[in-house]
Coordinates of C-alpha atoms in Angstrom, one line a residue:
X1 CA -7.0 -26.4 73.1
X2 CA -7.1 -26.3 77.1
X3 CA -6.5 -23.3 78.9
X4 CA -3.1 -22.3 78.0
X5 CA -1.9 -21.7 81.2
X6 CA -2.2 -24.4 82.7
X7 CA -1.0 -26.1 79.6
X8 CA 2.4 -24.2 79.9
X9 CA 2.6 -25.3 83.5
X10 CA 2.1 -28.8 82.8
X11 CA 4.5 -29.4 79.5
X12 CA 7.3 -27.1 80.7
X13 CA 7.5 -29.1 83.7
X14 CA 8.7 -32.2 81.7
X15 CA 10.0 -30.9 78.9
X16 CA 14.1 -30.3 79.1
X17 CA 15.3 -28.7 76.0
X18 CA 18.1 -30.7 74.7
X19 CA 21.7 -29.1 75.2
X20 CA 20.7 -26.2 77.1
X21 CA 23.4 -25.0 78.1
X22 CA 25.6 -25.7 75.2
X23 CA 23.0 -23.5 73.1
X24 CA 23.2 -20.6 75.5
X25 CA 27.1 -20.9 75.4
X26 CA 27.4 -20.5 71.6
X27 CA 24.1 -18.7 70.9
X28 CA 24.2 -15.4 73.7
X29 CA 28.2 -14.3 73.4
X30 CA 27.1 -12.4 70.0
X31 CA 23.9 -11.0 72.0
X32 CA 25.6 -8.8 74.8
X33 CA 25.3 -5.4 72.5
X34 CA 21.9 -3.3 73.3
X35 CA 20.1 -4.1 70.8
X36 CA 21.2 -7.5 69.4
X37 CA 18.5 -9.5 67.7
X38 CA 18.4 -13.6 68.0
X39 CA 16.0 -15.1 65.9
X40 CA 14.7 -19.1 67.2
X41 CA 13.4 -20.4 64.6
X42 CA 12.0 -23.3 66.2
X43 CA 10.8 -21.6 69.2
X44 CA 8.6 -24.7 70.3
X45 CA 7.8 -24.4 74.1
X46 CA 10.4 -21.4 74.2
X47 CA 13.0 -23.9 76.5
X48 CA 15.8 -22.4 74.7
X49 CA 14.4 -19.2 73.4
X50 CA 14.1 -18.3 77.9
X51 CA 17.0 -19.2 78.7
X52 CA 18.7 -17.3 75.6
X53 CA 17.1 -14.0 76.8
X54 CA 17.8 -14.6 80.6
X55 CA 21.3 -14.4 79.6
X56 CA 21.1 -11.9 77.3
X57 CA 19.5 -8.6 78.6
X58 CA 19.8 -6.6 75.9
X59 CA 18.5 -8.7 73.0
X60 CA 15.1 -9.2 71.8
X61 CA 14.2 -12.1 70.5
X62 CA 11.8 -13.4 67.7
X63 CA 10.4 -16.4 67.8
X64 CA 9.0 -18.2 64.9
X65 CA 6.8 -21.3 64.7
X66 CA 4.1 -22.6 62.4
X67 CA 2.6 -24.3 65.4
X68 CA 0.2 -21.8 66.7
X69 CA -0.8 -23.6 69.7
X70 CA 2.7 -24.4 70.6
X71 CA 3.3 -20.5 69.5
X72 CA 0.4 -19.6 72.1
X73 CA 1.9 -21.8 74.9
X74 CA 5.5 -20.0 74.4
X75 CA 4.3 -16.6 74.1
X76 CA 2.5 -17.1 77.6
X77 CA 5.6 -18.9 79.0
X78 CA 7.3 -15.3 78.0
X79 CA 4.9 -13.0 79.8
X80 CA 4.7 -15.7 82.8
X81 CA 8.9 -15.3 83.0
X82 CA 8.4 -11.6 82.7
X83 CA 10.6 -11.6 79.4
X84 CA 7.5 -10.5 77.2
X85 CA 9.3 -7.2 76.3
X86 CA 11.8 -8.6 74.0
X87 CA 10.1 -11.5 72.9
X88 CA 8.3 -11.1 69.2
X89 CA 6.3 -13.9 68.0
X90 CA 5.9 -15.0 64.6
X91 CA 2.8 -17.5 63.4
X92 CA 5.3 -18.8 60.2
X93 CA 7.7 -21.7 58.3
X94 CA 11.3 -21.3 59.2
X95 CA 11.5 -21.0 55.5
X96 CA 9.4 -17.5 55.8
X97 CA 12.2 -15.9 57.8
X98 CA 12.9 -13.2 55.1
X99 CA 9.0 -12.0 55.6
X100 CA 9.0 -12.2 59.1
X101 CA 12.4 -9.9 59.2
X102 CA 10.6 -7.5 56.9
X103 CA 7.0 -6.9 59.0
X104 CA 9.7 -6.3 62.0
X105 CA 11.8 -4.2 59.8
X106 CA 14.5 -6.2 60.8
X107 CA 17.5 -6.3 58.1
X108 CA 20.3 -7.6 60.4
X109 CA 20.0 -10.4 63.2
X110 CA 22.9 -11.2 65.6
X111 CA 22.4 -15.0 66.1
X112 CA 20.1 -17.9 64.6
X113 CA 19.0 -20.7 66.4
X114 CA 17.8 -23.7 65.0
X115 CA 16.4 -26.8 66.9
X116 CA 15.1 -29.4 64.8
X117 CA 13.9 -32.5 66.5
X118 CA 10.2 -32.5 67.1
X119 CA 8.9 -30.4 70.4
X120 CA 7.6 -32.3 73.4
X121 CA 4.1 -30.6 72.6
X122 CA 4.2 -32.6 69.3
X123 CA 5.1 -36.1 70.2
X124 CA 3.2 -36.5 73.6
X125 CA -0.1 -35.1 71.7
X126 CA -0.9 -38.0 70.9
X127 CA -3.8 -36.8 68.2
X128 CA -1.1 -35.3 66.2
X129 CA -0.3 -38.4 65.3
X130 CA 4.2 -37.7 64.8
X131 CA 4.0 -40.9 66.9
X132 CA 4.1 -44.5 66.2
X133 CA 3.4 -45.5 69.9
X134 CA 0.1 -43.9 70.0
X135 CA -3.1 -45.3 67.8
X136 CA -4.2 -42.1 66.1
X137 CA -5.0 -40.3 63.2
X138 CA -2.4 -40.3 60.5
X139 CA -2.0 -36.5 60.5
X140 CA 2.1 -35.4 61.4
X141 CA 1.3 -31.9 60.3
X142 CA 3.3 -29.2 61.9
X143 CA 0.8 -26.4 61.0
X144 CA -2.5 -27.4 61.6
X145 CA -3.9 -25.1 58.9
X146 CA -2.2 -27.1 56.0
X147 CA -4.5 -29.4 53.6
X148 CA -1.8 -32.1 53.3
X149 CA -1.3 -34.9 56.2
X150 CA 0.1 -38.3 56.6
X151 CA -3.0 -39.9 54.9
X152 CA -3.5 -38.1 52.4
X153 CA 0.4 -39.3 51.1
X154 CA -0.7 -42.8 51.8
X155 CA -4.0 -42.6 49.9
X156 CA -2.6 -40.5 46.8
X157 CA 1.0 -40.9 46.2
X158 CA 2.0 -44.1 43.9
X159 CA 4.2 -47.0 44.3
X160 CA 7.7 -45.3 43.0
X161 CA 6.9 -41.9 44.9
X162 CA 6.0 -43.6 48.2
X163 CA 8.9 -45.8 48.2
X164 CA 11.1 -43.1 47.3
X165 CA 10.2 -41.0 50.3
X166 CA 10.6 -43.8 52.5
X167 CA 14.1 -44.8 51.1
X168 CA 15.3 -41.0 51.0
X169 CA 13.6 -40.1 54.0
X170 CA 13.5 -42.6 55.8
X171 CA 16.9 -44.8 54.8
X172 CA 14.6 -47.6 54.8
X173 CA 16.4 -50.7 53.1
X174 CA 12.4 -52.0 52.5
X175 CA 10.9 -49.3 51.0
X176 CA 9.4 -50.6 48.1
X177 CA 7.9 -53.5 49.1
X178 CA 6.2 -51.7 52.3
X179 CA 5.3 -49.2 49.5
X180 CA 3.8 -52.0 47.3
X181 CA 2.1 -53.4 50.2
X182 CA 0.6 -49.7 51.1
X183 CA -1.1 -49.0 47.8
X184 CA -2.4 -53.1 47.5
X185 CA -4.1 -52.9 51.3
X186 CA -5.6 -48.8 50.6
X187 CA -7.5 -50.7 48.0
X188 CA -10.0 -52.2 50.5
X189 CA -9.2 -49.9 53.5
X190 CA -8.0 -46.8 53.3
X191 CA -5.3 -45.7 55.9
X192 CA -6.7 -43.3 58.2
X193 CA -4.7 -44.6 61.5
X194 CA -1.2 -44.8 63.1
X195 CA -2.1 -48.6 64.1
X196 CA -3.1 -49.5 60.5
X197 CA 0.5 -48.1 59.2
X198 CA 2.7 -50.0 62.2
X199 CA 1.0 -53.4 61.9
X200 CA 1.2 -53.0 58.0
X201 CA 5.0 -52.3 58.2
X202 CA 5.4 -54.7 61.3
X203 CA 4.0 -57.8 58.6
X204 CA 6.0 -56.8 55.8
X205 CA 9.6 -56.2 57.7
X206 CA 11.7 -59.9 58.2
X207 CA 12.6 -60.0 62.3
X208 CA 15.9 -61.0 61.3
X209 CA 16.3 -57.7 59.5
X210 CA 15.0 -55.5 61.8
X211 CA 17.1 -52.4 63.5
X212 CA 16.1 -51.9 67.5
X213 CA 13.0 -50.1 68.5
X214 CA 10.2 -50.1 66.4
X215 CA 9.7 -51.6 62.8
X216 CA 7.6 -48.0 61.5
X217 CA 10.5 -45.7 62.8
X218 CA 12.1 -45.0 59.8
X219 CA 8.6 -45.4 57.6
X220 CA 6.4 -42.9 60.5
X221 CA 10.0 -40.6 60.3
X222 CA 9.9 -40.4 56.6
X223 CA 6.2 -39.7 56.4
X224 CA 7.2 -36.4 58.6
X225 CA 9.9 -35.2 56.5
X226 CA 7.5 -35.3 53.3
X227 CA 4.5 -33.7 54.8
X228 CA 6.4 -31.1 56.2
X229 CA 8.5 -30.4 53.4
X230 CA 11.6 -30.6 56.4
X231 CA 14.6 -30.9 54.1
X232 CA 13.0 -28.6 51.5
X233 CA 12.7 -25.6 53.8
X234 CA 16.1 -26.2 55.9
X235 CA 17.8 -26.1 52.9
X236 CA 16.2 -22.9 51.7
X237 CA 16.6 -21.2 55.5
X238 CA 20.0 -22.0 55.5
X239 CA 21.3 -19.2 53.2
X240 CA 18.5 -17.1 54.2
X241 CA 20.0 -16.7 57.7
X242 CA 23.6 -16.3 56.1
X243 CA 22.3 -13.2 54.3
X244 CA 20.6 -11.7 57.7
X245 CA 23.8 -12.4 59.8
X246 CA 25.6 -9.3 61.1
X247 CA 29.1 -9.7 61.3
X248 CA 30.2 -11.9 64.3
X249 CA 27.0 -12.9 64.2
X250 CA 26.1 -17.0 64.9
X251 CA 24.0 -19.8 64.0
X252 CA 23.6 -22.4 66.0
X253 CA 21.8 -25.8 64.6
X254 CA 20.7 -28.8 66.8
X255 CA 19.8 -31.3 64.3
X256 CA 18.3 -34.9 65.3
X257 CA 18.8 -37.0 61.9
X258 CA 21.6 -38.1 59.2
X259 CA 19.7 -36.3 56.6
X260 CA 19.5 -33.1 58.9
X261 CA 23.1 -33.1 60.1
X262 CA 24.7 -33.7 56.4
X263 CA 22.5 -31.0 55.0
X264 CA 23.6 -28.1 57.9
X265 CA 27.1 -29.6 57.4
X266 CA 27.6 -29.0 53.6
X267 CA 25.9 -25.7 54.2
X268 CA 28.7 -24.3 56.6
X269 CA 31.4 -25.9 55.6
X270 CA 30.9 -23.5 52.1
X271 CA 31.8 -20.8 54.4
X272 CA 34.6 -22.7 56.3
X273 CA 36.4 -23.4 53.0
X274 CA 39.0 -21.2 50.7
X275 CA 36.8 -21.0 48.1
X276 CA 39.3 -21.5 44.9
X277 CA 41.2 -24.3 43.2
X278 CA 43.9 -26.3 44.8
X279 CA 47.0 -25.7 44.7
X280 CA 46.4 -22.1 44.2
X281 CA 49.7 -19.9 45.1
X282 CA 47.7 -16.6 46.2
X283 CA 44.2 -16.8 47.8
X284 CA 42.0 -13.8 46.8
X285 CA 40.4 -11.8 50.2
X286 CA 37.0 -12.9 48.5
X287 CA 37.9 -16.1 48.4
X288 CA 38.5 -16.4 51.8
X289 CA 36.1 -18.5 54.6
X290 CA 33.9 -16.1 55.7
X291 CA 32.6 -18.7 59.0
X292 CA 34.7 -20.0 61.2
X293 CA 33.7 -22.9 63.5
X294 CA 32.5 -22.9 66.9
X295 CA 32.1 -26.7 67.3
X296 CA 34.8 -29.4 66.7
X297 CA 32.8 -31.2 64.5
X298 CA 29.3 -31.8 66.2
X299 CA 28.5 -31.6 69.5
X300 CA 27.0 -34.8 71.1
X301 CA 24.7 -35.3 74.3
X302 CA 27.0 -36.1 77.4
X303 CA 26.2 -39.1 79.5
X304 CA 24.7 -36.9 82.4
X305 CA 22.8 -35.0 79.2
X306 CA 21.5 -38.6 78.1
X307 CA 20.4 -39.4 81.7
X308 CA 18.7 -36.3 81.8
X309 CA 16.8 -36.5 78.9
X310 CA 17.0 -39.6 76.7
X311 CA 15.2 -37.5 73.8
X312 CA 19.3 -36.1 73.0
X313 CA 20.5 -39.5 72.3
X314 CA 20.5 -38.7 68.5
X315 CA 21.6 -34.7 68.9
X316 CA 24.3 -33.4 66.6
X317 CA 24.7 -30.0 67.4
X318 CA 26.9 -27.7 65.0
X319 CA 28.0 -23.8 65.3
X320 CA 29.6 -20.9 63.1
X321 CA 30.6 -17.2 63.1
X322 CA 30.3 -15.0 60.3
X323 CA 33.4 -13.6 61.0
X324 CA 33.6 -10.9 57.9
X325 CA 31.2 -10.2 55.4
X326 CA 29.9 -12.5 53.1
X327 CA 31.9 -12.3 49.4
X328 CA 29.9 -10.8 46.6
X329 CA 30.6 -14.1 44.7
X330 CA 28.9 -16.3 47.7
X331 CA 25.9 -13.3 47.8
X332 CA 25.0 -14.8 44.5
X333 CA 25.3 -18.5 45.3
X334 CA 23.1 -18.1 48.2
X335 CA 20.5 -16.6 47.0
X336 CA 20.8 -18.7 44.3
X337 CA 21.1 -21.6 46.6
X338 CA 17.7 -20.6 48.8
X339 CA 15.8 -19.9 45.1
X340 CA 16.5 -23.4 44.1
X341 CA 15.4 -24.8 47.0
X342 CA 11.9 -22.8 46.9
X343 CA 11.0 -24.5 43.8
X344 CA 10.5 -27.9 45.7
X345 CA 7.0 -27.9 47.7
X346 CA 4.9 -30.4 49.2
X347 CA 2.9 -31.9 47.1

C-alpha cells in the first residue's frame, strides 16, 4: 500500500459519501447524550462516520471494516480531523458485531449505521478487481486475508451452482447458459481475469436483450455477493443490532440493490407491525411494534444529490427507532433469526 497519508488525501478528495446529510439527520439526534455510542459498520473511508462525530460531540464511535487498508486510511482520516478520541476501530465482518461490542465491553449502542454499496477505495483500485471496466484479476474480496475470490467460484463451482448465484444474485435472466458457457471455456483456459469474464458474457448475451450499461453487470455483481457472503451476513447483522439498540436508539441502512433493500425492508417492518392475528379485538403490550419509522418508505438521491455524485443513482435509504424494548417473544425470534442465518457461509 502507498503511504497512507497521502492516500487519504487523495481518495477523500473525490470520494462524496452518498446521502450525507440525510445520514447525519437520522443517525446523530439519538447521539446528543455524553456517552452515546454509534457503531458504522461499513466505515469505508470514514465519509459518514466524520461527519456523524462532528455533529455529535459526545459520542464515540466504532468503526468496523474487514478492509484493513481501507480501515488504515479511515483511522488516519480520524486523527488528521482531530476526532481520534472517540473513534475505535475494528479489523472485522459486519456480521462479527456481537465480538466486537464484547472486546469494547460495549452491551448497548445508540445508533447503527449501515452503508452498503462498495467504497470508492474498492471500485477505483482497479487490482481488486469489484470492477468490470478495468482488465484485472478476478479477485472481489473485501478482506484481503480470505482464501476464496472471484476465480476460485469460476474454476470450482458447477453448472447449477454457478447459474444459481447469477440468477439469485445477480437477477440475470441468462444465467444458465453464461454458466454453461463458463464451465465449457475453463476447460482449456482457466479464468483468472476481469476481461476473460466480460467478453465471455458479452458473446453469450443477445443485443436485443441486453439492459443499459454493461452486459457483465449483473454476472461481475453477483460474483460479489457470493464471495462475500453479502446477503448471508446482512441478514445475520440485522437482528444482531436490534438486540444492541438502546431504547430510542436508530439504525440507519443505505442499501444499493433489490436484494439489499427487500432484505432490510422485511427486517424492520417485523418491528413496525402488530405482531398478532387479524382481526384481533385487543392487541397485547408485547405484541405491539416496537420500531417506528423514520423514512416514508426509502429515501432516494435528489436530482442535485445525483449531480453530485452519480454513484447514488441506485440508493434506497431506510430508518427506524427502537422506540420501547424489544418483546420477550421477538428476543427469541432474533436470535433465532441471526443463528439461522450463521449457518450459511461461503463456500
Amino acid at each position: 500500500m502507498a503511504d497512507v497519508k497521502t492516500d487519504i488525501t487523495a481518495i477523500t478528495s473525490i470520494h462524496a459519501p452518498v446521502l450525507l446529510q440525510d445520514c447525519v439527520d437520522l443517525v446523530t439526534p439519538a447521539l446528543q447524550h455524553e456517552g452515546s455510542i454509534v457503531v458504522d459498520c461499513t466505515l469505508g473511508l470514514a465519509g459518514h462516520a466524520t461527519a456523524f462525530l462532528k455533529a455529535a460531540p459526545s459520542a464515540t464511535l466504532i468503526g468496523i471494516d474487514r478492509d484493513a487498508e481501507a480501515l488504515a486510511l479511515a483511522t488516519e482520516r480520524m486523527r488528521s480531523e482531530g476526532l481520534e478520541k472517540r473513534f475505535i476501530p475494528a479489523h472485522a465482518a459486519f456480521d462479527d458485531i456481537d465480538e466486537v461490542l464484547r472486546e469494547n465491553h460495549i452491551d448497548g449502542i445508540d445508533a447503527a449505521f449501515m452503508d452498503l454499496g462498495l467504497s470508492s477505495l474498492q471500485i477505483d483500485e482497479a487490482d481488486r478487481g469489484f470492477s468490470y471496466s478495468h482488465d484485472t484479476a478476478l479477485d472481489m474480496r473485501m478482506d484481503t486475508t480470505q482464501s476464496v475470490t472471484a476465480a476460485t467460484i469460476l474454476a470450482t463451482y458447477d453448472v447449477r451452482e454457478l447459474a444459481k448465484i447469477f440468477r439469485e444474485y445477480g437477477q440475470e435472466r441468462f444465467a444458465s447458459l453464461i454458466a454453461r458457457r463458463i464451465v465449457e471455456a475453463r476447460q482449456s483456459q482457466p479464468f483468472t481475469t476481469s476481461g476473460q469474464l466480460v467478453r465471455l458474457v458479452d458473446d453469450v448475451i443477445p443485443k436485443a436483450h441486453r439492459a443499459t450499461g454493461n452486459p457483465a453487470k449483473r454476472v461481475f455483481q453477483a460474483l460479489r455477493i457470493e464471495v462475500n457472503g453479502e446477503l448471508d451476513k446482512l441478514q445475520r447483522t440485522l437482528p444482531k443490532i436490534a438486540l444492541h439498540l438502546r431504547t430510542h436508539g436508530r439504525l440507519v441502512v443505505e442499501s444499493y440493490h433489490s436484494l439489499e433493500d427487500t432484505t432490510v425492508k422485511r427486517f424492520m417492518s417485523q418491528g413496525l407491525t402488530v405482531d398478532v392475528p387479524a382481526n384481533m379485538p385487543v392487541v397485547p403490550d408485547d405484541a405491539q411494534p416496537f420500531f417506528a419509522a423514520l423514512t416514508r418508505g426509502a429515501l432516494k438521491a435528489s436530482k442535485e444529490e445525483l449531480a453530485r455524485n452519480t454513484r447514488s443513482s441506485s440508493v434506497r435509504l431506510r430508518a427506524v427507532e427502537l422506540v420501547r424494548p424489544i418483546p420477550h417473544r421477538w428476543i427469541a425470534r432474533l436470535e433465532d433469526a441471526a443463528g439461522r442465518a450463521s449457518q450459511k457461509e461461503v463456500r
